[in-house]
Short mmCIF file of C-alpha atoms and ligand atoms in Angstrom, two decimals:
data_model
loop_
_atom_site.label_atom_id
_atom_site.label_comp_id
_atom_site.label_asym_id
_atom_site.label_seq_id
_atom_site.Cartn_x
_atom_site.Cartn_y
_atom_site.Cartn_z
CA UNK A 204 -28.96 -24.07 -16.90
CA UNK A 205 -32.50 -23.04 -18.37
CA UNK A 206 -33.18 -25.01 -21.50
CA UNK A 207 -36.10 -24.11 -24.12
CA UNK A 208 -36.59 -26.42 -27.35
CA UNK A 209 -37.39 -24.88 -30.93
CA UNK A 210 -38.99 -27.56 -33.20
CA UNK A 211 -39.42 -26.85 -36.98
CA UNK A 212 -42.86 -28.23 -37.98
CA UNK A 213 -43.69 -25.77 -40.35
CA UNK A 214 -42.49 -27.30 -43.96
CA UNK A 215 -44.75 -28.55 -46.11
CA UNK A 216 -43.67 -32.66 -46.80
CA UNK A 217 -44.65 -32.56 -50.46
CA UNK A 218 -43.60 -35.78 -50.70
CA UNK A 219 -46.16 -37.34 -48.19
CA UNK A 220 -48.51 -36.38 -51.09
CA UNK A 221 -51.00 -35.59 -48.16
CA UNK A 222 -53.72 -33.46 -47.03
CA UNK A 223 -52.20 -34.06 -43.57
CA UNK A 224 -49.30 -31.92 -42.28
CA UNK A 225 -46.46 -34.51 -42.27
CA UNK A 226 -45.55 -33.91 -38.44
CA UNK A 227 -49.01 -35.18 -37.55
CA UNK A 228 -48.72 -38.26 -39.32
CA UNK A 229 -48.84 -40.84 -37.05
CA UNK A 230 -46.92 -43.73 -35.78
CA UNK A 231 -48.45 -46.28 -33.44
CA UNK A 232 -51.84 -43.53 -33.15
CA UNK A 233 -49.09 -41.17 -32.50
CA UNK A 234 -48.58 -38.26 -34.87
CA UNK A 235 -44.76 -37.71 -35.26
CA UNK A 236 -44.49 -34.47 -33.13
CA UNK A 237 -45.41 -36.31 -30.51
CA UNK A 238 -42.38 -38.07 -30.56
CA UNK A 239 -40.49 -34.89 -30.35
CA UNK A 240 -42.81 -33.21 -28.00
CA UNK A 241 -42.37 -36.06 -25.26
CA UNK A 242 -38.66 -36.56 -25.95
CA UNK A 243 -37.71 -32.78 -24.49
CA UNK A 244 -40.69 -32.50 -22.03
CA UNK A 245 -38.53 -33.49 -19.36
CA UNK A 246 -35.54 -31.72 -20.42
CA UNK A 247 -37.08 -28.28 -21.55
CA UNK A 248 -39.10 -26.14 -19.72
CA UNK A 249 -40.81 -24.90 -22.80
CA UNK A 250 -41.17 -25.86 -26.10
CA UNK A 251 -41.81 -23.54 -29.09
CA UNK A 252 -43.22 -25.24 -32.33
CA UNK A 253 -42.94 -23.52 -35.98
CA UNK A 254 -46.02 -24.21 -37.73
CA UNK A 255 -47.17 -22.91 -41.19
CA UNK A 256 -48.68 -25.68 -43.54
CA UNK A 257 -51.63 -26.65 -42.07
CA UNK A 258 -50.81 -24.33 -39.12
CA UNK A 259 -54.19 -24.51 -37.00
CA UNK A 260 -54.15 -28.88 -37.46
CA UNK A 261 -50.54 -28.54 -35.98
CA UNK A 262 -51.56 -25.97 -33.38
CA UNK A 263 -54.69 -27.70 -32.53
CA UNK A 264 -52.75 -31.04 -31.59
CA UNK A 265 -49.78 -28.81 -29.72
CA UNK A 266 -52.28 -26.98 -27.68
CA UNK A 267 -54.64 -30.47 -26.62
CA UNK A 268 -51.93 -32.47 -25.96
CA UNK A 269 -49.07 -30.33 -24.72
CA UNK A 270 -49.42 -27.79 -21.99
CA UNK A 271 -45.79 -26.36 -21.65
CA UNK A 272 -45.51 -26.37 -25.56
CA UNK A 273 -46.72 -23.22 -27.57
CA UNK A 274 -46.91 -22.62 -31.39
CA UNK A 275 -45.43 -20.16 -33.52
CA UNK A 276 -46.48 -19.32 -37.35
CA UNK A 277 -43.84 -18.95 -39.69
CA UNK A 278 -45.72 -17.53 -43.36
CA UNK A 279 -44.12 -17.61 -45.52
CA UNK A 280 -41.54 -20.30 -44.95
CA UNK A 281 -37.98 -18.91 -46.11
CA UNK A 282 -36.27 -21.46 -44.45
CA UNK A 283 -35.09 -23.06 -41.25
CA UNK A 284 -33.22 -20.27 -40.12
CA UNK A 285 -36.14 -17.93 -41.07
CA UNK A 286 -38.05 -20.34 -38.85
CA UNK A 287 -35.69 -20.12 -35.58
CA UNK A 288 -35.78 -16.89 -35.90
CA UNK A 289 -39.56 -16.62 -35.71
CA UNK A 290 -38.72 -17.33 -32.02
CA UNK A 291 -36.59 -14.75 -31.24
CA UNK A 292 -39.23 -11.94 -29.99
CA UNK A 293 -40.22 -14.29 -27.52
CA UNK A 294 -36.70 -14.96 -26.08
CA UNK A 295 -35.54 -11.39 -26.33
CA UNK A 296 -34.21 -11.59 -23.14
CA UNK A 297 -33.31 -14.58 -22.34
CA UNK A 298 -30.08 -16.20 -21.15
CA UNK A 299 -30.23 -20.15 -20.89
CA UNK A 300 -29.95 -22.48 -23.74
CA UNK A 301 -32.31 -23.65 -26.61
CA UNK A 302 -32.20 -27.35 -28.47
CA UNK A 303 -33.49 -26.80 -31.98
CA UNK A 304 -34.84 -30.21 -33.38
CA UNK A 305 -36.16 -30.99 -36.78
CA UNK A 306 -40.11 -32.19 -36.10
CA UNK A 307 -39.67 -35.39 -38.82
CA UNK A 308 -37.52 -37.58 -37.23
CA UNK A 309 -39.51 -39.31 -34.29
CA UNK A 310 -36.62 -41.99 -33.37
CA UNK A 311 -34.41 -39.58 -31.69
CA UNK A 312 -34.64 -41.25 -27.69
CA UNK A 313 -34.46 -38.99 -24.70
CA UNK A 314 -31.37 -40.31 -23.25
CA UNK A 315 -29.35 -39.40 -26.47
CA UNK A 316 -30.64 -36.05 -26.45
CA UNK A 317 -29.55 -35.81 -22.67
CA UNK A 318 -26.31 -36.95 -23.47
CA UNK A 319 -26.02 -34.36 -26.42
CA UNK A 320 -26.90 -31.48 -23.94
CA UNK A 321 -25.02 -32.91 -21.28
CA UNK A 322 -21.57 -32.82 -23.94
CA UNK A 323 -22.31 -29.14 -25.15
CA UNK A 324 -21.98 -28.35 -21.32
CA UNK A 325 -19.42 -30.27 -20.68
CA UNK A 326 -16.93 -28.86 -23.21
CA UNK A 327 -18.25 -25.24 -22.85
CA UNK A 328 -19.73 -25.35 -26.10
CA UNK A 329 -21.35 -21.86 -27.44
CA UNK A 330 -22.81 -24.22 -30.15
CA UNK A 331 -22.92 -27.68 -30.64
CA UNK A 332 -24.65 -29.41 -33.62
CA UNK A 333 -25.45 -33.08 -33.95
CA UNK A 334 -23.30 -35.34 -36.69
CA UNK A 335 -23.69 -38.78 -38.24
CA UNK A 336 -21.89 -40.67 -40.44
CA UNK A 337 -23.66 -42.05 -43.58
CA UNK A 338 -21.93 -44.29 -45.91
CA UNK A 339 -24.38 -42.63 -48.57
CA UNK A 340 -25.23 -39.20 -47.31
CA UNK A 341 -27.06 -38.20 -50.14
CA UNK A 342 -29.22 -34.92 -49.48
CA UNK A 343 -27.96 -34.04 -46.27
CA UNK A 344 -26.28 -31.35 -45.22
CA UNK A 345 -22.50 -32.08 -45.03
CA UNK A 346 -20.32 -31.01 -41.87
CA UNK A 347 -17.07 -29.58 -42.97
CA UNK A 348 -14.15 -29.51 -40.91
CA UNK A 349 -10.55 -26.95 -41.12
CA UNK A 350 -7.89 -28.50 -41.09
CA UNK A 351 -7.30 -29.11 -37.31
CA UNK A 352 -10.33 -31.00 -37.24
CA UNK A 353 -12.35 -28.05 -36.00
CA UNK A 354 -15.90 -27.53 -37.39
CA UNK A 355 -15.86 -24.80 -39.94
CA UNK A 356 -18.93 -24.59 -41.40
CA UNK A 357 -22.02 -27.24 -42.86
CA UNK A 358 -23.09 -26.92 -46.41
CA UNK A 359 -26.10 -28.65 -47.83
CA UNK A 360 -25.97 -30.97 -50.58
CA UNK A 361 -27.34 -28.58 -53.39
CA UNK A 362 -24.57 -26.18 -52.79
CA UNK A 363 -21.82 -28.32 -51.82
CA UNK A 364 -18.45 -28.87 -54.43
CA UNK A 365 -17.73 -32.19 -55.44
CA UNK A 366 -14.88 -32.37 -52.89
CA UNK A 367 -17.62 -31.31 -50.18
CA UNK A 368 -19.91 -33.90 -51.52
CA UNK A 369 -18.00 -36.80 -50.78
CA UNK A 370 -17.67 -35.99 -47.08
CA UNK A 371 -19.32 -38.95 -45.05
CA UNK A 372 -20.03 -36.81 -41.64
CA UNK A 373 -24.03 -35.31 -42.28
CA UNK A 374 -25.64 -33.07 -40.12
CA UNK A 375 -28.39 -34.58 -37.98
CA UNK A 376 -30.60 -31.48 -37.95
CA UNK A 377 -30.00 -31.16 -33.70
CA UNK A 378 -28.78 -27.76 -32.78
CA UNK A 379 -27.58 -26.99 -29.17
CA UNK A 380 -27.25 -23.27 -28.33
CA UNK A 381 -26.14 -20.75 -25.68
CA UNK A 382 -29.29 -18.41 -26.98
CA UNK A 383 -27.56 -14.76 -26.24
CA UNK A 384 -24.59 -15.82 -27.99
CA UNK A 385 -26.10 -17.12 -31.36
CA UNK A 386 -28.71 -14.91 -31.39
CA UNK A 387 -27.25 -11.86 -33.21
CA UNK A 388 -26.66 -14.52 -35.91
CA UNK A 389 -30.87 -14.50 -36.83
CA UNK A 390 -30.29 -11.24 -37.94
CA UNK A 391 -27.61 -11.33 -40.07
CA UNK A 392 -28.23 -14.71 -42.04
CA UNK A 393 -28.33 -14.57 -46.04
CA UNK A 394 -30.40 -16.43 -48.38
CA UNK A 395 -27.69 -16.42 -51.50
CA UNK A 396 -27.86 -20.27 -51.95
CA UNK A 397 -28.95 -22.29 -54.36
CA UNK A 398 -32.71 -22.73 -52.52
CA UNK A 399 -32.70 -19.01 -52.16
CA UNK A 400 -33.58 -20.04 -47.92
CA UNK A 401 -32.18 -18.31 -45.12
CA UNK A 402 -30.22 -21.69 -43.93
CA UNK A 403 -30.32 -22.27 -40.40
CA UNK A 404 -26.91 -23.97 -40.71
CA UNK A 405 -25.11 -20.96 -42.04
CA UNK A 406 -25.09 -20.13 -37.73
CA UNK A 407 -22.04 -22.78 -37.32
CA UNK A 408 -19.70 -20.73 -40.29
CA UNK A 409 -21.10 -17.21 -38.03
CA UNK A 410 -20.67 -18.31 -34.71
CA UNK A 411 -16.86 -19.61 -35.95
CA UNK A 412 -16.21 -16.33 -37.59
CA UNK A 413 -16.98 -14.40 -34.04
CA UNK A 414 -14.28 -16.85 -32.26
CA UNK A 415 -17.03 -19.14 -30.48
CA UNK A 416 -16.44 -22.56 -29.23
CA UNK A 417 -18.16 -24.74 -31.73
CA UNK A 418 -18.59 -28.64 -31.45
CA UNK A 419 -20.37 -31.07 -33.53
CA UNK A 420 -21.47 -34.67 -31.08
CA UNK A 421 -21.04 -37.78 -33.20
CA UNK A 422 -23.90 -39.74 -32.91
CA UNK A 423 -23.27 -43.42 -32.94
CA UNK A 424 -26.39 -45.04 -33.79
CA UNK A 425 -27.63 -43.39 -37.08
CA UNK A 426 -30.97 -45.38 -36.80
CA UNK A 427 -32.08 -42.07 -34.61
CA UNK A 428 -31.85 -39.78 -37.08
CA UNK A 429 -34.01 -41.52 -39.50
CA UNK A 430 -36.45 -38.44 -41.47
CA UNK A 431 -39.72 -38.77 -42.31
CA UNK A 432 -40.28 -37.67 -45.98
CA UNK A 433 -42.44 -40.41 -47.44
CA UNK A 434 -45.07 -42.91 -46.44
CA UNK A 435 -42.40 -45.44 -47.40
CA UNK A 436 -40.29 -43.76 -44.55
CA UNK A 437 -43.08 -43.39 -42.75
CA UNK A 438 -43.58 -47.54 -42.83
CA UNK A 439 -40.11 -48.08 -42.46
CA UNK A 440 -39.60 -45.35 -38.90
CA UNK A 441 -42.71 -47.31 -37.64
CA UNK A 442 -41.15 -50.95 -38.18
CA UNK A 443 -37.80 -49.66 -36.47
CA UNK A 444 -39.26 -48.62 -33.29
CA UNK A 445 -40.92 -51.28 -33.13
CA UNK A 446 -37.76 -53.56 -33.14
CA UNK A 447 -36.62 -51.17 -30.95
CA UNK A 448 -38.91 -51.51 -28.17
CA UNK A 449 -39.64 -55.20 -28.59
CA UNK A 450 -35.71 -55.59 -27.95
CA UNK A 451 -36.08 -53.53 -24.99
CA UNK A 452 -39.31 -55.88 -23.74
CA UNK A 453 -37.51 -59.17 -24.20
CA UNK A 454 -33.95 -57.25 -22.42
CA UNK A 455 -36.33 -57.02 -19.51
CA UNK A 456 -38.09 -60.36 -19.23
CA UNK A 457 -40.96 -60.17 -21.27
CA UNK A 458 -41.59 -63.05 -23.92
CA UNK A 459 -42.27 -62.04 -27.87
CA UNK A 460 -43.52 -65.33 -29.36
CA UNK A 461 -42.74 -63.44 -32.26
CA UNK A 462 -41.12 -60.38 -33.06
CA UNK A 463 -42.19 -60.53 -36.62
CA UNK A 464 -45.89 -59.74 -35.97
CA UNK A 465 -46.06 -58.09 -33.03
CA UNK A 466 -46.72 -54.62 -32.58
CA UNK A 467 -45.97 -52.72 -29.17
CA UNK A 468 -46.26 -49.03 -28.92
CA UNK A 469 -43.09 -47.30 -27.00
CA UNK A 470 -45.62 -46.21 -24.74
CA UNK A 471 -46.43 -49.27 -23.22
CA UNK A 472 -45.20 -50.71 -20.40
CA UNK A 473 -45.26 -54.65 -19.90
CA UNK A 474 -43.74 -56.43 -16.54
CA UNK A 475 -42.02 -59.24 -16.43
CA UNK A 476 -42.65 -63.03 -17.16
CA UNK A 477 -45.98 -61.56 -19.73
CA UNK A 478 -46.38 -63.61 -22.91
CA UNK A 479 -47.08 -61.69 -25.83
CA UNK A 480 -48.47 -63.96 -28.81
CA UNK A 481 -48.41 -63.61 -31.99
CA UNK A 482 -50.06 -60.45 -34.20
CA UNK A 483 -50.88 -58.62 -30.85
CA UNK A 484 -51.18 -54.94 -31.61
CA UNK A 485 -50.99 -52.81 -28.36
CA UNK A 486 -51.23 -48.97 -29.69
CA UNK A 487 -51.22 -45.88 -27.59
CA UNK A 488 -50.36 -45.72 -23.56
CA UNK A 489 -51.11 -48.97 -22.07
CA UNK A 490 -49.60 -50.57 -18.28
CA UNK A 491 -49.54 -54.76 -18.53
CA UNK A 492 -48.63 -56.40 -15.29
CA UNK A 493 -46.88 -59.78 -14.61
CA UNK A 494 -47.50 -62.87 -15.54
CA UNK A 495 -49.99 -62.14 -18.48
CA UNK A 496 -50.79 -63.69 -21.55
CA UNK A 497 -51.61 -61.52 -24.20
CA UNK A 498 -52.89 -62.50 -27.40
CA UNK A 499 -52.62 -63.67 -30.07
CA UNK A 500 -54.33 -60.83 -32.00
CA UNK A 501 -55.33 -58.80 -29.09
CA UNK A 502 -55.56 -55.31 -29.88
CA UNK A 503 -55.55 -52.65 -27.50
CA UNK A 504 -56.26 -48.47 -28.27
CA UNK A 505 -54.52 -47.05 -25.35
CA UNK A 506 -55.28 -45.97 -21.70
CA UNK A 507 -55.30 -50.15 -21.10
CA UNK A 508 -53.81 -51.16 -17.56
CA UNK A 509 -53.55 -54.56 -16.58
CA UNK A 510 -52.92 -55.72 -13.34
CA UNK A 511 -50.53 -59.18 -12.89
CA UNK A 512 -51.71 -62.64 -14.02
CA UNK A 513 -54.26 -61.58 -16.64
CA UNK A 514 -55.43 -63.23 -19.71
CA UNK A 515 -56.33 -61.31 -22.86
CA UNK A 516 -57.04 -63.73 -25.61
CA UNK A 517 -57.66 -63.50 -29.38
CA UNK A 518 -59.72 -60.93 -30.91
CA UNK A 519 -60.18 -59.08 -27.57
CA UNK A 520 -60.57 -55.18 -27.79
CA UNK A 521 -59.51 -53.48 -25.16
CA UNK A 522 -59.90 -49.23 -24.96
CA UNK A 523 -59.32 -46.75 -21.86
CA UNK A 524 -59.46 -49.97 -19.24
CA UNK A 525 -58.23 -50.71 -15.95
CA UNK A 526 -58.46 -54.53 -15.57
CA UNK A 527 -57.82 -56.12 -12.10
CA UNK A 528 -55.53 -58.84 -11.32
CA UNK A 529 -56.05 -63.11 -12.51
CA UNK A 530 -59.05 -61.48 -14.68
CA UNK A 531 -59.44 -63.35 -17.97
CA UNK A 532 -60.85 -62.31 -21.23
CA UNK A 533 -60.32 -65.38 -23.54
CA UNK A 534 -61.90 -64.29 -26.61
CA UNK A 535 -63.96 -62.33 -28.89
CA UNK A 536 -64.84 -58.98 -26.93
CA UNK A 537 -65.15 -55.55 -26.69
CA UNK A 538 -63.82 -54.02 -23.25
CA UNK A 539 -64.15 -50.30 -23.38
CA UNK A 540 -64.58 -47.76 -20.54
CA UNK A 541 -64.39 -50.17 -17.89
CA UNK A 542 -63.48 -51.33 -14.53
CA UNK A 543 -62.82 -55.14 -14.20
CA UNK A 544 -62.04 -55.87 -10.79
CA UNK A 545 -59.96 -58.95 -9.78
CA UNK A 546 -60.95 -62.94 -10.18
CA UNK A 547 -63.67 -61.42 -12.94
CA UNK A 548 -64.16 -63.91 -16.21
CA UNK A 549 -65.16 -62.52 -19.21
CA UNK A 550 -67.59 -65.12 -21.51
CA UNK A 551 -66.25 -65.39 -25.36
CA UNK A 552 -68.64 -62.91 -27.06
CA UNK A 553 -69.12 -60.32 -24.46
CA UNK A 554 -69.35 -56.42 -24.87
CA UNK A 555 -69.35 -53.44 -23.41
CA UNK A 556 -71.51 -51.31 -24.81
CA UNK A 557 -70.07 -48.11 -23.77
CA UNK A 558 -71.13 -45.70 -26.88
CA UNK A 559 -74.65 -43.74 -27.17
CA UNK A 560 -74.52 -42.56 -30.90
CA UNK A 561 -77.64 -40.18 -29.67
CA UNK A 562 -75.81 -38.21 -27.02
CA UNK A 563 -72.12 -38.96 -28.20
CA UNK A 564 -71.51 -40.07 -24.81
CA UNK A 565 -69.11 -42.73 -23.67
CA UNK A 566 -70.35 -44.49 -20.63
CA UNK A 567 -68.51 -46.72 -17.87
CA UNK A 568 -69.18 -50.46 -17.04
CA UNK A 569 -68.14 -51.38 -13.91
CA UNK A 570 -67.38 -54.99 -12.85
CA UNK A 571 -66.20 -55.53 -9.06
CA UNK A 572 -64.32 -58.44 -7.66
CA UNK A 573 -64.94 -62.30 -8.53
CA UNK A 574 -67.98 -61.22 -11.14
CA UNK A 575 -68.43 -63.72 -13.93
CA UNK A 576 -69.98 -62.78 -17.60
CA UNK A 577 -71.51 -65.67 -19.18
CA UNK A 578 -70.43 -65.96 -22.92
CA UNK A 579 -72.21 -63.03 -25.61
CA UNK A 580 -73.38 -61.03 -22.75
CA UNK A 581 -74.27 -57.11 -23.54
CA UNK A 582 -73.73 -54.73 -21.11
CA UNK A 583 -74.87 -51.32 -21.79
CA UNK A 584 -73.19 -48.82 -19.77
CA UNK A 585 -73.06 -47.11 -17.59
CA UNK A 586 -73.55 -49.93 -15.65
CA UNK A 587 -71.92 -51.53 -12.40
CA UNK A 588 -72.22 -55.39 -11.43
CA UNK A 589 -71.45 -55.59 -7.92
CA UNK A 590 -68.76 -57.92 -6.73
CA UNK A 591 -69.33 -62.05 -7.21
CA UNK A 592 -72.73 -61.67 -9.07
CA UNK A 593 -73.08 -63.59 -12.14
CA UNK A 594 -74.33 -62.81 -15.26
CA UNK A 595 -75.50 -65.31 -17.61
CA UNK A 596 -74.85 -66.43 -21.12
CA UNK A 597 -76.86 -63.87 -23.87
CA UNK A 598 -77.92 -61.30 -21.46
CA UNK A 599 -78.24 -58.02 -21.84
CA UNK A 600 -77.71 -55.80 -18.99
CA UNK A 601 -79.23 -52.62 -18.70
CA UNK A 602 -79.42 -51.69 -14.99
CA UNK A 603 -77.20 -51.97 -12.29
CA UNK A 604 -76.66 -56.11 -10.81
CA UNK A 605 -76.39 -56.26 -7.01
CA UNK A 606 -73.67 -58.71 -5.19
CA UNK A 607 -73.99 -62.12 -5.51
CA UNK A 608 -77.23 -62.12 -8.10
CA UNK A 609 -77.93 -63.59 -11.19
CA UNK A 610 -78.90 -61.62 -14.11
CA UNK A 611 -80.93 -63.38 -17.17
CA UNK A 612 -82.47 -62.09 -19.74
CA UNK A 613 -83.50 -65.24 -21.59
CA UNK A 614 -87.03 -65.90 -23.74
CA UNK A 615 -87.85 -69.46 -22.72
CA UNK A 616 -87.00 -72.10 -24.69
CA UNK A 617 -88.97 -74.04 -26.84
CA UNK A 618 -88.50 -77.41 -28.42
CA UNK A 619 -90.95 -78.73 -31.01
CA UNK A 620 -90.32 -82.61 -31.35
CA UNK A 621 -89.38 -84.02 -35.03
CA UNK A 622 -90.53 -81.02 -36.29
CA UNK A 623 -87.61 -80.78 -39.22
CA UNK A 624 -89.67 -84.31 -40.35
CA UNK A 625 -92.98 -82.64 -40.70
CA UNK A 626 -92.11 -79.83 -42.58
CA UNK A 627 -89.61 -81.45 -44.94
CA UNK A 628 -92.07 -84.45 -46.21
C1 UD1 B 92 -31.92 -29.82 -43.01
C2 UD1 B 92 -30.51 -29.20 -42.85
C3 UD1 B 92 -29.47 -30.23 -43.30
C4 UD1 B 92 -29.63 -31.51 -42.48
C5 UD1 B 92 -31.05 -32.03 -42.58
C6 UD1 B 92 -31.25 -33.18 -41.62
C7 UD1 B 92 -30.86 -26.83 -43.27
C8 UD1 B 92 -30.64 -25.70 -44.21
N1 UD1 B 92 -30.42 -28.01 -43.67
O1 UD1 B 92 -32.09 -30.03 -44.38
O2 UD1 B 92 -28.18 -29.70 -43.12
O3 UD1 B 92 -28.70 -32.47 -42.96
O4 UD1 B 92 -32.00 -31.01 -42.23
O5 UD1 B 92 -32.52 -33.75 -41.81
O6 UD1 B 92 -31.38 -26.63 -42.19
N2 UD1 B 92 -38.86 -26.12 -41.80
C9 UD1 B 92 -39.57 -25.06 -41.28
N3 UD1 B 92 -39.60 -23.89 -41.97
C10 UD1 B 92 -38.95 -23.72 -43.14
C11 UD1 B 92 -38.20 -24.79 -43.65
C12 UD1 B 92 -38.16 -25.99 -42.95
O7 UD1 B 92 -40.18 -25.16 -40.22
O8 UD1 B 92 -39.02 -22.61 -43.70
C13 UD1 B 92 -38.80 -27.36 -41.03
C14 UD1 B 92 -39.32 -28.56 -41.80
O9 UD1 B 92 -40.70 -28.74 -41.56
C15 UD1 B 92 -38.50 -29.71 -41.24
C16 UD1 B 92 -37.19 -29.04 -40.83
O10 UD1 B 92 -37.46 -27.67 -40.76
O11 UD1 B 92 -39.06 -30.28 -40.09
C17 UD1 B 92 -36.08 -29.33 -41.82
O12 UD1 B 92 -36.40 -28.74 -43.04
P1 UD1 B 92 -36.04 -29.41 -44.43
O13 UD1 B 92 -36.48 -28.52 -45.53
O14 UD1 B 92 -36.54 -30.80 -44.46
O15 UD1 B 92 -34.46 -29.38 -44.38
P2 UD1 B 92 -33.49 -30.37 -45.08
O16 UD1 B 92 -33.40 -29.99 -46.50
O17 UD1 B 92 -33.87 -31.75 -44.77
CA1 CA B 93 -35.68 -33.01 -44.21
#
């Protein structure tokens, strides 16, 4: 069946107390919608996204980054069924199903999401909502249930009795929908609450009311539901998928020395048998082979593979890299827009200078197989040192080294004898 996802991006976070729409706040140097965005692309063919505070910053990052995802503006904001049913002139006619997913809650994984689909279709659901159970529930929406167990209807916190309060079972804010079905519903929602919104959980008491097979999927670890509404929650998300995906690293063979200071972005892929020291900070998409030893305090910004058996050591940048097998960077360098071949050595001290402030341009340094950087080296790209030449210690390199060759750039030097005598008398 055809599935589309709706995610509501287009509230305002007050409580972020930000200039920043809270969906593009980042985790890891990845805003939050990303998160959502890459959790459906492989389960939705296309993804709408409601946008309306700081609707061209949202758009801007939807359009750059996603190319099956579109934007739609929701001004005023009445609501989150007002937003879903921005959508609806766009999906007129269509007859598949749509997953409607809050855009604040980033720890949602893929597989639970698959499951969650996979159980609406298995039970024939016209409507299927995601549920938790909180010991202390306290703003969410509550899911109540008729007698016979069967979902009757979810009613938020501010309009809820004191009997309704004190149910346990929340609403996760994860809709699954046979579109034709629900959408009469868009039409015919109310805004008599006690927020004066059009709710976008008042469709569970309609689609009951017409007869429809309703389900609510009990999620079991409540972790994956954790909102965004603060920078405190913000702080907290960040440090829980973190533990996450550091569990799932050591699972498969990779050593933490120490979980407590180690950061790992769940985009980053590390093979087995790597060593990852202490305060290591890997953000953004990065590949590490076998065998490695990271760290500690290696950083690296993303678009960083590394082959097997490689050595990063401390204080070693690493940006938008591809860095061959048994190549060692021990310490103290800046590796951007590069190349390292295989059997290269990196002196301590050593950068890439890959950034001309004039023309804004980043440029590419190349180093082949077996090519050795003596220690505080420059080399200003674009530049490519052919495979085995070596390049000794303080040089800077500003044209292309041939194989084999030395490059120096060295003033001679000098050595006055008992000079520090003379002038100290
Ligand atoms: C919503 C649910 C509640 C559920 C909770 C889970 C409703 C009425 N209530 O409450 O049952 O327990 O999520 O977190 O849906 N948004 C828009 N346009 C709007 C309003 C909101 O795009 O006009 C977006 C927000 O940016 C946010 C999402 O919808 O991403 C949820 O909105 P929010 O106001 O936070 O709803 P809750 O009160 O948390
Ligand atoms: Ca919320």
């Amino acid at each position: 069946m055809e599935l589309k996802s709706i995610i509501m991006a287009a509230g305002k976070g007050t409580r972020m107390k930000s200039e920043t729409p809270k969906v593009l706040h980042k985790i890891m140097d990845k805003p939050l919608l990303g998160y959502i965005l890459d959790n459906v692309k492989n389960l939705a063919d296309e993804s709408f996204v409601i946008v309306g505070h700081h609707a061209e910053d949202v758009e801007k990052f939807v359009k750059e980054n996603y190319e099956s995802a579109r934007t739609v503006l929701q001004s005023p904001q009445l609501g989150t069924g007002h937003a879903v049913s921005m959508v609806c002139p766009y999906l007129e006619n269509y007859t598949g199903q749509v997953i409607i997913l809050n855009g604040d809650i980033p720890l949602i994984k893929e597989a639970t999401l698959k499951k969650f689909i996979e159980y609406h279709n298995s039970i024939n659901s016209d409507l299927t909502i995601m549920s938790a159970i909180f010991e202390d529930p306290e703003k969410l929406g509550r899911i109540i249930r008729d007698t016979d167990n069967s979902l009757k209807c979810i009613v938020e916190a501010k309009d809820a009795t004191p009997e309704q309060i004190a149910v346990k079972e929340i609403n996760a804010g994860i809709y699954c929908l046979n579109w034709d079905k629900i959408k009469p519903a868009f039409s015919q929602l109310k805004n008599n609450n006690a927020q004066g919104e059009y709710y976008l959980t008042d469709i569970i008491g309609w689609a009951k009311s017409q007869n429809m097979n309703v389900n609510a999927f009990i999620l079991e670890n409540n972790e994956e539901i954790y909102g965004i509404n603060s920078r405190q929650h913000l702080a907290h998300a960040a440090k829980l998928m973190n533990n996450r995906k550091l569990i799932e690293l050591m699972e498969n063979g990779v050593t933490i020395v120490d979980p407590d200071c180690t950061w790992i972005s769940d985009d980053t892929e590390i093979g087995q048998d790597t060593i990852i020291y202490p305060s290591t900070y890997l953000e953004g998409k990065n590949k590490i082979g076998k065998n490695c030893k990271i760290g500690p305090f290696a950083h690296f910004r993303g678009g960083v593979e590394v082959a097997d058996n490689v050595k990063i050591g401390n204080f070693v940048e690493v940006k938008k890299s591809k860095i061959g097998s048994n190549t060692n960077a021990g310490h103290l360098s800046y590796i951007g827009d590069s190349e390292l071949g295989s059997h290269v050595n990196i002196g301590a001290g050593t950068i890439t200078a890959n950034f001309n402030p004039i023309t804004n341009v980043k440029n590419k340094t190349v180093l082949q197989d077996n090519v050795k950087i003596g220690s505080n080296a420059v080399l200003v790209a674009p530049v490519t040192i052919e495979e085995g030449a070596n390049v000794a210690a303080g040089a800077v390199i500003t044209k292309d080294i041939k194989a084999w060759a030395l490059a120096i750039t060295r003033a001679p030097l000098k050595v006055l004898e008992n000079w520090v005598k003379k002038v100290s008398k």
